[in-house]
Amino acid sequence: MNNKLYGNLIFELSQEGRRGYSLPKNRFGNYEVPASMRRKEDARLPECDEMTVVRHYTNLSANNFGVDNGFYPLGSCTMKYNPKINEEMAALPQFSALHPLQPAETTRGAEAVCAMLCKQLCELTGLYAFTLKPFAGAHGELTGLMVIKKYHENRGDMARRLVIVPDSAHGTNPASAAVCGLDIIEVKSLSDGTVDVDALHELLAQHGPEIAAMMMTNPNTLGLFEKQIPTIEKMVHEAGGLMYYDGANLNPMLGAARPGDMGFDVMHINLHKTFSTPHGGGGPGAGPVGVRKGLEDCFPMVSPYHGNFAVEMRALTYILTLGRENIKLVGPLATLNANYIKESLKDVYELPIDGLCKHEFVFDGLKDKSTGVTTMDVAKRLLDYGYHAPTIYFPLLFHESLMIEPTENESKETIDGFIQVMRQIAEEAKTNPDEVKSAPHTTPIGRVDDVLAAKHPVVTWRQLVADTE
Ligand SMILES: *Cc1c(COP(=O)(O)O)cnc(C)c1O
């Protein structure tokens, strides 16, 4: 893309009096807008000819990086596959043109889609009923915790206001509990990255009658299977609490194990993480919540209508396209790919927790700490080589977390290419550390001040003008 020729902002290309459109003759006469509602001065709109507009936006779109133009090993995000048949199904006008308020007898097809999806999710998770209403994983957590709160309240057990959350949990877990009006207690992890059962035992001994639930992510945010679930589930249930399964990492469990069979009572599934729908930039998503029998009456109204229908359509299409036999391969292939990358790189990147991982794993930066090259530098350098960066500085358990997740759908050649580049960057860190520390060198924009960008995001042109004037 030639930024100089076509500009970064459409406003910079504006020439007074240029037009890129022509309107038909006004056949309806003039309408007098009341003076009180009229602008005092003209809106500052860009004035450009048609080709300038087309080229500007086409060139901008080429700056997007997505699953359709490169490898995207972002950890803790799972689904990075965008089968085109999903888009075709979601775009069918018979579905996409429906209005949520049209008569029920005209929306039977869409209702059947929702019912079919719920049935598939029940079968895949071993739970009894699902609600499709939540719009994201975090929204699902809140919904699930509302179910749990209601369950205790229905039994007149008002003292249960504590939610146990492992220290390795995603930040949304404690946040959802807080939004639900519950208090959080943290349970520590062992050095192998899994929940410390002895510490949990102490918490339960101390707070037993106040425990509403324990939230667990499995595999956890380190990509590790929580082997102690049977013991943990028993302990929490004996104390009177319910078990909540954060299903963001359900992907490697598909066809291998079901949360319902493990003793969980409530869970959410991030449809956008396990059943396609890439969700870069924060959306779109859907976070259906499943419950065991007896809890389905506690579902709250968390959104109008039927949730994010287009995402549901994609998920159902993905499940039906794979079918009963192929869906069993999802978990094993995702696990194989992640372990292959981990084993191929662990001599040059620090692997704080060794052993078999599931769909993702975490390095703690480069093994050779003497170069001064950080995880941030490695992530930026990857951009020069045409890769999306992995998740960095999450989970918080390590200083230099570099979280890699390839998913099940990448070829061996793609994965080998990534491994080779990661090794090359490790080599550069020794031989030419400044090149890595000043990366990226090939992207339209180099390093931004990420703190300033987060605290003072400038996302409109007007704002930009105001700030620089
Ligand atoms: C992504 C994620 C969430 C939150 O899900 P959203 O759909 O982004 O709201 C919760 N827990 C874990 C472990 C996650 O990875």
Short mmCIF file of C-alpha atoms and ligand atoms in Angstrom, two decimals:
data_model
loop_
_atom_site.label_atom_id
_atom_site.label_comp_id
_atom_site.label_asym_id
_atom_site.label_seq_id
_atom_site.Cartn_x
_atom_site.Cartn_y
_atom_site.Cartn_z
CA MET A 1 0.00 0.00 0.00
CA ASN A 2 1.23 3.45 -0.85
CA ASN A 3 0.27 5.58 2.12
CA LYS A 4 1.83 8.72 0.73
CA LEU A 5 -0.20 8.61 -2.44
CA TYR A 6 -3.55 7.72 -0.93
CA GLY A 7 -3.19 9.14 2.56
CA ASN A 8 -3.95 7.68 5.94
CA LEU A 9 -7.15 9.62 6.44
CA ILE A 10 -9.87 10.32 3.93
CA PHE A 11 -9.91 13.88 5.30
CA GLU A 12 -6.33 14.41 4.12
CA LEU A 13 -7.44 13.62 0.58
CA SER A 14 -10.30 16.08 0.62
CA GLN A 15 -10.38 18.78 -2.11
CA GLU A 16 -12.98 21.48 -1.86
CA GLY A 17 -15.84 20.95 -4.31
CA ARG A 18 -14.92 17.36 -5.31
CA ARG A 19 -17.85 14.97 -5.67
CA GLY A 20 -17.91 11.17 -5.93
CA TYR A 21 -21.65 10.81 -6.43
CA SER A 22 -24.61 12.33 -8.19
CA LEU A 23 -28.10 12.37 -6.76
CA PRO A 24 -31.27 12.04 -8.87
CA LYS A 25 -33.33 15.20 -9.38
CA ASN A 26 -35.46 16.13 -6.39
CA ARG A 27 -39.03 15.22 -7.34
CA PHE A 28 -40.54 15.86 -3.94
CA GLY A 29 -40.07 19.57 -3.33
CA ASN A 30 -38.17 21.14 -0.47
CA TYR A 31 -38.78 20.46 3.19
CA GLU A 32 -38.04 23.30 5.56
CA VAL A 33 -36.03 22.02 8.55
CA PRO A 34 -37.03 24.12 11.59
CA ALA A 35 -34.37 26.69 12.36
CA SER A 36 -33.85 25.33 15.87
CA MET A 37 -32.82 21.99 14.40
CA ARG A 38 -30.52 23.34 11.70
CA ARG A 39 -26.71 23.20 11.88
CA LYS A 40 -24.96 26.46 12.63
CA GLU A 41 -22.15 25.55 10.26
CA ASP A 42 -21.63 22.87 7.62
CA ALA A 43 -20.49 19.42 8.73
CA ARG A 44 -16.79 18.94 8.04
CA LEU A 45 -17.08 16.09 5.58
CA PRO A 46 -14.34 14.97 3.21
CA GLU A 47 -14.87 15.89 -0.44
CA CYS A 48 -13.39 13.30 -2.77
CA ASP A 49 -13.91 11.83 -6.22
CA GLU A 50 -15.10 8.26 -6.60
CA MET A 51 -11.76 6.61 -7.46
CA THR A 52 -10.00 8.26 -4.55
CA VAL A 53 -12.62 6.90 -2.18
CA VAL A 54 -12.50 3.39 -3.66
CA ARG A 55 -8.69 3.26 -3.60
CA HIS A 56 -8.44 4.71 -0.13
CA TYR A 57 -10.70 2.10 1.45
CA THR A 58 -9.41 -0.78 -0.66
CA ASN A 59 -5.84 0.02 0.37
CA LEU A 60 -6.86 0.39 4.00
CA SER A 61 -8.55 -3.02 3.92
CA ALA A 62 -5.30 -4.56 2.68
CA ASN A 63 -3.74 -3.53 5.98
CA ASN A 64 -6.02 -5.89 7.86
CA PHE A 65 -4.45 -9.09 9.10
CA GLY A 66 -6.84 -11.98 9.50
CA VAL A 67 -7.18 -15.76 9.40
CA ASP A 68 -7.71 -15.56 5.67
CA ASN A 69 -4.30 -14.04 4.94
CA GLY A 70 -1.94 -15.50 7.51
CA PHE A 71 -1.17 -17.75 10.48
CA TYR A 72 -2.71 -16.46 13.69
CA PRO A 73 -1.31 -18.31 16.74
CA LEU A 74 -3.10 -16.11 19.29
CA GLY A 75 -3.41 -18.00 22.59
CA SER A 76 -6.58 -18.07 24.67
CA CYS A 77 -8.65 -17.23 21.61
CA THR A 78 -8.95 -20.63 20.00
CA MET A 79 -11.09 -20.50 16.89
CA LYS A 80 -9.22 -19.07 13.98
CA TYR A 81 -10.96 -20.76 11.14
CA ASN A 82 -13.52 -19.22 8.90
CA PRO A 83 -15.11 -21.88 6.69
CA LYS A 84 -16.83 -20.04 3.86
CA ILE A 85 -19.90 -22.28 4.05
CA ASN A 86 -20.55 -20.78 7.51
CA GLU A 87 -20.77 -17.34 5.96
CA GLU A 88 -23.08 -18.57 3.21
CA MET A 89 -25.44 -20.12 5.75
CA ALA A 90 -25.40 -17.10 8.05
CA ALA A 91 -26.09 -14.79 5.09
CA LEU A 92 -29.07 -16.73 3.69
CA PRO A 93 -31.79 -14.07 3.35
CA GLN A 94 -34.35 -16.54 4.72
CA PHE A 95 -32.51 -16.07 8.03
CA SER A 96 -30.68 -12.77 7.78
CA ALA A 97 -33.77 -10.83 6.67
CA LEU A 98 -35.93 -12.01 9.57
CA HIS A 99 -37.15 -9.43 12.03
CA PRO A 100 -37.19 -10.50 15.67
CA LEU A 101 -40.69 -9.12 16.13
CA GLN A 102 -42.36 -10.80 13.16
CA PRO A 103 -45.08 -13.36 13.93
CA ALA A 104 -43.81 -16.60 15.45
CA GLU A 105 -45.49 -18.75 12.79
CA THR A 106 -43.20 -17.12 10.19
CA THR A 107 -39.94 -17.83 12.07
CA ARG A 108 -40.22 -21.58 12.60
CA GLY A 109 -37.02 -22.23 10.60
CA ALA A 110 -34.92 -19.93 12.76
CA GLU A 111 -36.42 -21.45 15.89
CA ALA A 112 -35.51 -24.89 14.59
CA VAL A 113 -31.90 -23.69 14.12
CA CYS A 114 -31.78 -22.55 17.76
CA ALA A 115 -33.30 -25.82 18.98
CA MET A 116 -30.92 -27.92 16.87
CA LEU A 117 -27.92 -25.99 18.17
CA CYS A 118 -29.04 -26.40 21.80
CA LYS A 119 -29.45 -30.13 21.22
CA GLN A 120 -25.95 -30.41 19.71
CA LEU A 121 -24.44 -28.44 22.59
CA CYS A 122 -26.19 -30.66 25.15
CA GLU A 123 -24.83 -33.72 23.44
CA LEU A 124 -21.30 -32.35 23.20
CA THR A 125 -21.17 -31.22 26.85
CA GLY A 126 -23.32 -33.78 28.66
CA LEU A 127 -25.58 -31.05 30.06
CA TYR A 128 -29.38 -30.93 30.05
CA ALA A 129 -30.43 -27.53 28.68
CA PHE A 130 -28.87 -24.46 27.02
CA THR A 131 -29.86 -20.83 26.66
CA LEU A 132 -28.47 -19.06 23.60
CA LYS A 133 -29.08 -15.53 24.87
CA PRO A 134 -25.64 -14.41 26.13
CA PHE A 135 -23.61 -12.40 23.60
CA ALA A 136 -20.09 -13.40 24.73
CA GLY A 137 -18.16 -15.66 27.06
CA ALA A 138 -18.09 -13.04 29.82
CA HIS A 139 -21.82 -12.47 29.37
CA GLY A 140 -22.27 -16.24 29.67
CA GLU A 141 -20.30 -16.27 32.92
CA LEU A 142 -22.58 -13.61 34.35
CA THR A 143 -25.64 -15.55 33.17
CA GLY A 144 -24.33 -18.80 34.65
CA LEU A 145 -23.55 -17.15 37.98
CA MET A 146 -27.05 -15.63 38.01
CA VAL A 147 -28.40 -19.18 37.60
CA ILE A 148 -26.29 -20.34 40.54
CA LYS A 149 -27.31 -17.40 42.72
CA LYS A 150 -30.98 -18.02 41.92
CA TYR A 151 -30.59 -21.72 42.71
CA HIS A 152 -29.27 -20.99 46.20
CA GLU A 153 -31.85 -18.27 46.80
CA ASN A 154 -34.70 -20.59 45.71
CA ARG A 155 -33.55 -22.96 48.42
CA GLY A 156 -33.54 -20.12 50.94
CA ASP A 157 -29.76 -20.45 51.30
CA MET A 158 -28.90 -16.74 51.34
CA ALA A 159 -25.44 -17.12 52.92
CA ARG A 160 -23.80 -18.48 49.76
CA ARG A 161 -22.14 -15.40 48.36
CA LEU A 162 -18.56 -16.54 47.68
CA VAL A 163 -17.15 -17.74 44.38
CA ILE A 164 -13.85 -19.61 44.32
CA VAL A 165 -11.66 -18.65 41.37
CA PRO A 166 -8.20 -20.13 40.66
CA ASP A 167 -5.34 -17.61 40.39
CA SER A 168 -4.75 -18.78 36.82
CA ALA A 169 -8.29 -17.77 35.77
CA HIS A 170 -9.14 -15.36 32.98
CA GLY A 171 -9.86 -11.88 34.37
CA THR A 172 -13.50 -12.12 33.31
CA ASN A 173 -14.16 -14.82 35.98
CA PRO A 174 -13.71 -12.59 39.05
CA ALA A 175 -15.20 -9.65 37.12
CA SER A 176 -18.39 -11.59 36.32
CA ALA A 177 -18.73 -12.74 39.92
CA ALA A 178 -18.40 -9.14 41.08
CA VAL A 179 -20.96 -7.88 38.55
CA CYS A 180 -23.31 -10.62 39.79
CA GLY A 181 -22.96 -9.18 43.30
CA LEU A 182 -20.90 -12.10 44.62
CA ASP A 183 -17.53 -12.01 46.38
CA ILE A 184 -14.42 -13.73 45.13
CA ILE A 185 -11.87 -15.85 46.90
CA GLU A 186 -8.80 -16.95 45.04
CA VAL A 187 -7.37 -20.43 45.20
CA LYS A 188 -3.67 -20.84 44.45
CA SER A 189 -2.11 -22.98 41.76
CA LEU A 190 0.64 -25.53 42.33
CA SER A 191 4.00 -25.13 40.59
CA ASP A 192 2.71 -27.52 37.90
CA GLY A 193 0.04 -24.93 37.02
CA THR A 194 -3.04 -26.82 38.28
CA VAL A 195 -5.34 -26.02 41.21
CA ASP A 196 -3.81 -26.64 44.66
CA VAL A 197 -6.28 -29.11 46.20
CA ASP A 198 -4.86 -28.65 49.72
CA ALA A 199 -5.35 -24.89 49.50
CA LEU A 200 -8.90 -25.49 48.25
CA HIS A 201 -9.50 -27.82 51.16
CA GLU A 202 -8.52 -25.07 53.59
CA LEU A 203 -10.78 -22.52 51.87
CA LEU A 204 -13.73 -24.90 52.05
CA ALA A 205 -13.04 -25.70 55.71
CA GLN A 206 -13.03 -21.98 56.45
CA HIS A 207 -15.91 -20.79 54.23
CA GLY A 208 -17.94 -23.94 53.40
CA PRO A 209 -21.48 -22.64 54.10
CA GLU A 210 -20.76 -19.38 52.23
CA ILE A 211 -19.57 -21.00 49.01
CA ALA A 212 -21.91 -20.43 46.07
CA ALA A 213 -19.70 -21.94 43.39
CA MET A 214 -16.26 -22.72 42.14
CA MET A 215 -15.32 -21.58 38.64
CA MET A 216 -12.84 -23.67 36.70
CA THR A 217 -11.39 -23.37 33.23
CA ASN A 218 -10.41 -26.68 31.71
CA PRO A 219 -7.95 -27.02 30.16
CA ASN A 220 -6.89 -24.03 32.22
CA THR A 221 -5.38 -20.81 30.85
CA LEU A 222 -1.97 -22.49 30.77
CA GLY A 223 -3.38 -25.11 28.42
CA LEU A 224 -3.19 -27.80 31.14
CA PHE A 225 -5.85 -30.38 31.88
CA GLU A 226 -6.98 -30.11 35.50
CA LYS A 227 -6.46 -33.72 36.54
CA GLN A 228 -7.92 -33.26 40.02
CA ILE A 229 -11.42 -32.38 38.82
CA PRO A 230 -13.07 -35.53 40.27
CA THR A 231 -11.66 -34.71 43.73
CA ILE A 232 -12.39 -30.98 43.45
CA GLU A 233 -15.94 -31.52 42.21
CA LYS A 234 -16.64 -33.84 45.15
CA MET A 235 -15.20 -31.40 47.70
CA VAL A 236 -17.14 -28.40 46.42
CA HIS A 237 -20.43 -30.29 46.11
CA GLU A 238 -20.04 -31.70 49.63
CA ALA A 239 -19.61 -28.14 50.85
CA GLY A 240 -22.90 -27.25 49.12
CA GLY A 241 -21.47 -25.22 46.23
CA LEU A 242 -22.01 -25.70 42.51
CA MET A 243 -19.33 -26.25 39.87
CA TYR A 244 -19.01 -23.73 37.02
CA TYR A 245 -17.09 -24.66 33.85
CA ASP A 246 -15.55 -21.80 31.88
CA GLY A 247 -15.81 -23.38 28.43
CA ALA A 248 -13.54 -20.94 26.59
CA ASN A 249 -11.08 -23.80 26.13
CA LEU A 250 -13.58 -26.48 25.17
CA ASN A 251 -11.90 -26.96 21.79
CA PRO A 252 -9.41 -29.70 22.85
CA MET A 253 -12.13 -31.51 24.82
CA LEU A 254 -14.36 -32.05 21.79
CA GLY A 255 -14.81 -35.75 21.29
CA ALA A 256 -12.57 -36.50 24.29
CA ALA A 257 -14.46 -35.56 27.47
CA ARG A 258 -17.65 -33.73 28.54
CA PRO A 259 -18.01 -31.20 31.39
CA GLY A 260 -21.39 -32.70 32.36
CA ASP A 261 -19.74 -36.09 32.89
CA MET A 262 -17.02 -34.44 34.99
CA GLY A 263 -19.61 -33.21 37.51
CA PHE A 264 -20.04 -29.60 36.40
CA ASP A 265 -23.47 -28.03 36.94
CA VAL A 266 -23.27 -24.90 34.80
CA MET A 267 -21.04 -23.84 31.91
CA HIS A 268 -20.72 -21.37 29.09
CA ILE A 269 -19.37 -22.06 25.63
CA ASN A 270 -17.70 -19.35 23.60
CA LEU A 271 -19.17 -20.33 20.24
CA HIS A 272 -16.68 -17.97 18.61
CA LYS A 273 -13.78 -19.85 20.22
CA THR A 274 -14.80 -23.45 19.67
CA PHE A 275 -17.17 -23.51 16.72
CA SER A 276 -15.63 -21.04 14.22
CA THR A 277 -16.55 -17.34 13.84
CA PRO A 278 -13.19 -15.56 14.10
CA HIS A 279 -13.53 -12.75 16.59
CA GLY A 280 -10.65 -10.36 16.06
CA GLY A 281 -11.16 -6.86 17.36
CA GLY A 282 -13.63 -7.95 20.01
CA GLY A 283 -16.49 -9.52 18.16
CA PRO A 284 -18.81 -10.98 17.14
CA GLY A 285 -19.46 -13.72 19.67
CA ALA A 286 -21.98 -15.78 21.53
CA GLY A 287 -21.79 -17.39 24.97
CA PRO A 288 -24.57 -19.98 25.38
CA VAL A 289 -24.99 -21.29 28.91
CA GLY A 290 -25.71 -24.93 29.70
CA VAL A 291 -27.02 -26.38 32.95
CA ARG A 292 -27.68 -29.79 34.45
CA LYS A 293 -31.27 -30.96 34.90
CA GLY A 294 -33.12 -29.04 37.59
CA LEU A 295 -31.41 -25.69 36.94
CA GLU A 296 -33.12 -24.82 33.65
CA ASP A 297 -35.85 -22.86 35.44
CA CYS A 298 -33.20 -20.48 36.81
CA PHE A 299 -32.20 -19.06 33.40
CA PRO A 300 -32.46 -15.26 33.60
CA MET A 301 -33.44 -12.87 30.78
CA VAL A 302 -30.08 -11.42 29.81
CA SER A 303 -30.94 -10.26 26.31
CA PRO A 304 -34.00 -9.89 24.13
CA TYR A 305 -34.81 -12.40 21.37
CA HIS A 306 -32.49 -15.29 20.53
CA GLY A 307 -28.93 -14.14 21.10
CA ASN A 308 -26.43 -13.53 18.31
CA PHE A 309 -28.22 -15.53 15.65
CA ALA A 310 -25.61 -15.28 12.87
CA VAL A 311 -22.93 -16.68 15.21
CA GLU A 312 -25.31 -19.49 16.21
CA MET A 313 -25.87 -20.26 12.55
CA ARG A 314 -22.12 -20.48 11.95
CA ALA A 315 -21.64 -22.75 14.97
CA LEU A 316 -24.40 -25.11 13.90
CA THR A 317 -23.05 -25.21 10.35
CA TYR A 318 -19.57 -26.00 11.67
CA ILE A 319 -20.84 -28.80 13.92
CA LEU A 320 -22.98 -30.36 11.19
CA THR A 321 -20.24 -30.00 8.55
CA LEU A 322 -17.78 -31.90 10.74
CA GLY A 323 -20.32 -34.50 11.78
CA ARG A 324 -20.20 -36.97 14.62
CA GLU A 325 -17.01 -38.73 13.46
CA ASN A 326 -14.86 -35.75 12.45
CA ILE A 327 -15.70 -33.64 15.48
CA LYS A 328 -13.86 -36.26 17.54
CA LEU A 329 -10.65 -35.27 15.72
CA VAL A 330 -10.82 -31.59 16.71
CA GLY A 331 -9.43 -32.03 20.24
CA PRO A 332 -6.65 -34.50 19.39
CA LEU A 333 -5.44 -32.46 16.38
CA ALA A 334 -5.42 -29.16 18.31
CA THR A 335 -3.47 -30.93 21.08
CA LEU A 336 -1.01 -32.48 18.63
CA ASN A 337 -0.31 -29.15 16.89
CA ALA A 338 0.30 -27.29 20.15
CA ASN A 339 2.62 -29.96 21.53
CA TYR A 340 4.53 -30.11 18.25
CA ILE A 341 5.30 -26.37 18.39
CA LYS A 342 6.14 -26.50 22.11
CA GLU A 343 8.60 -29.38 21.72
CA SER A 344 10.18 -27.80 18.63
CA LEU A 345 10.92 -24.51 20.40
CA LYS A 346 11.54 -25.34 24.05
CA ASP A 347 15.32 -25.43 23.62
CA VAL A 348 15.33 -21.70 22.73
CA TYR A 349 12.23 -20.41 24.57
CA GLU A 350 11.74 -20.82 28.31
CA LEU A 351 9.07 -23.44 29.07
CA PRO A 352 8.13 -22.89 32.73
CA ILE A 353 5.79 -25.88 32.93
CA ASP A 354 6.98 -28.92 31.03
CA GLY A 355 4.86 -31.88 30.03
CA LEU A 356 1.88 -32.49 27.79
CA CYS A 357 -0.29 -29.46 27.07
CA LYS A 358 -3.68 -29.33 25.41
CA HIS A 359 -4.56 -26.82 22.67
CA GLU A 360 -2.16 -24.09 23.85
CA PHE A 361 0.89 -23.50 26.03
CA VAL A 362 2.89 -20.66 27.53
CA PHE A 363 6.57 -19.77 27.18
CA ASP A 364 8.18 -17.39 29.64
CA GLY A 365 10.12 -15.40 27.03
CA LEU A 366 13.40 -16.39 25.43
CA LYS A 367 15.59 -18.90 27.21
CA ASP A 368 18.66 -16.68 26.92
CA LYS A 369 17.76 -13.74 29.15
CA SER A 370 21.14 -12.01 28.63
CA THR A 371 20.11 -10.46 25.28
CA GLY A 372 17.57 -8.11 26.85
CA VAL A 373 15.07 -9.09 24.13
CA THR A 374 11.59 -9.30 25.64
CA THR A 375 8.39 -11.09 24.74
CA MET A 376 7.08 -7.78 23.37
CA ASP A 377 10.10 -7.59 21.03
CA VAL A 378 9.59 -11.16 19.80
CA ALA A 379 5.89 -10.45 19.16
CA LYS A 380 6.71 -7.27 17.21
CA ARG A 381 9.40 -9.00 15.18
CA LEU A 382 6.93 -11.74 14.16
CA LEU A 383 4.91 -9.03 12.37
CA ASP A 384 7.89 -8.38 10.10
CA TYR A 385 7.75 -12.02 9.04
CA GLY A 386 4.04 -11.88 8.25
CA TYR A 387 2.66 -13.62 11.33
CA HIS A 388 0.08 -12.41 13.80
CA ALA A 389 1.67 -12.25 17.24
CA PRO A 390 0.78 -14.79 19.94
CA THR A 391 -0.95 -13.59 23.11
CA ILE A 392 1.62 -11.81 25.26
CA TYR A 393 1.85 -11.01 28.98
CA PHE A 394 -1.11 -13.30 29.73
CA PRO A 395 -1.51 -15.35 31.87
CA LEU A 396 -0.10 -13.19 34.62
CA LEU A 397 1.65 -16.11 36.34
CA PHE A 398 4.89 -15.40 34.45
CA HIS A 399 6.70 -12.14 33.68
CA GLU A 400 7.26 -12.75 29.97
CA SER A 401 4.25 -14.90 29.02
CA LEU A 402 4.09 -15.81 25.34
CA MET A 403 0.97 -17.88 24.77
CA ILE A 404 0.77 -19.89 21.57
CA GLU A 405 -2.26 -21.66 20.17
CA PRO A 406 -2.28 -23.06 16.62
CA THR A 407 -5.75 -24.79 16.58
CA GLU A 408 -6.64 -27.96 14.73
CA ASN A 409 -6.97 -26.62 11.22
CA GLU A 410 -3.38 -25.64 10.26
CA SER A 411 -1.16 -27.69 7.94
CA LYS A 412 2.21 -29.08 9.02
CA GLU A 413 3.93 -26.78 6.50
CA THR A 414 2.33 -23.68 8.05
CA ILE A 415 3.31 -24.78 11.54
CA ASP A 416 6.87 -25.64 10.44
CA GLY A 417 7.18 -22.18 8.86
CA PHE A 418 6.18 -20.56 12.13
CA ILE A 419 8.62 -22.70 14.13
CA GLN A 420 11.44 -21.76 11.76
CA VAL A 421 10.71 -18.04 12.13
CA MET A 422 10.48 -18.29 15.92
CA ARG A 423 13.91 -19.97 15.94
CA GLN A 424 15.28 -17.31 13.62
CA ILE A 425 14.07 -14.56 15.97
CA ALA A 426 15.74 -16.34 18.89
CA GLU A 427 18.97 -16.35 16.86
CA GLU A 428 18.61 -12.66 15.92
CA ALA A 429 18.12 -11.84 19.61
CA LYS A 430 21.72 -12.98 20.10
CA THR A 431 23.35 -11.73 16.91
CA ASN A 432 21.40 -8.53 16.24
CA PRO A 433 19.26 -7.69 19.28
CA ASP A 434 18.68 -4.07 18.18
CA GLU A 435 16.94 -5.25 15.02
CA VAL A 436 14.49 -7.22 17.18
CA LYS A 437 14.06 -4.51 19.80
CA SER A 438 13.16 -1.90 17.19
CA ALA A 439 10.76 -4.16 15.24
CA PRO A 440 8.41 -4.01 13.41
CA HIS A 441 10.17 -2.56 10.37
CA THR A 442 7.80 -3.55 7.56
CA THR A 443 4.36 -2.53 8.86
CA PRO A 444 2.67 0.80 7.96
CA ILE A 445 3.04 1.91 11.59
CA GLY A 446 5.95 0.98 13.86
CA ARG A 447 5.75 0.73 17.64
CA VAL A 448 3.02 2.77 19.20
CA ASP A 449 2.97 3.96 22.78
CA ASP A 450 0.57 1.26 23.91
CA VAL A 451 -0.08 2.79 27.32
CA LEU A 452 -0.99 6.16 25.81
CA ALA A 453 -3.02 4.44 23.10
CA ALA A 454 -5.04 2.61 25.76
CA LYS A 455 -5.46 5.59 28.08
CA HIS A 456 -6.07 8.26 25.43
CA PRO A 457 -7.32 6.54 22.32
CA VAL A 458 -7.69 9.02 19.47
CA VAL A 459 -10.22 7.42 17.18
CA THR A 460 -11.79 10.36 15.40
CA TRP A 461 -10.34 12.94 13.08
CA ARG A 462 -11.97 15.81 14.92
CA GLN A 463 -10.33 14.69 18.13
CA LEU A 464 -6.99 14.49 16.38
CA VAL A 465 -7.34 18.04 15.10
CA ALA A 466 -8.44 19.31 18.50
CA ASP A 467 -5.47 17.66 20.21
CA THR A 468 -2.85 18.90 17.82
CA GLU A 469 -4.15 22.45 17.49
C1 LIG B 1 -11.92 -15.50 26.20
C2 LIG B 1 -12.11 -16.03 27.54
C3 LIG B 1 -13.18 -15.58 28.35
C4 LIG B 1 -14.09 -14.45 27.93
O1 LIG B 1 -14.82 -14.72 26.78
P1 LIG B 1 -15.33 -13.55 25.81
O2 LIG B 1 -16.13 -14.27 24.78
O3 LIG B 1 -14.13 -12.87 25.27
O4 LIG B 1 -16.18 -12.63 26.64
C5 LIG B 1 -13.35 -16.17 29.57
N1 LIG B 1 -12.52 -17.13 30.02
C6 LIG B 1 -11.47 -17.57 29.28
C7 LIG B 1 -10.59 -18.66 29.83
C8 LIG B 1 -11.23 -17.04 28.02
O5 LIG B 1 -10.19 -17.46 27.30
#
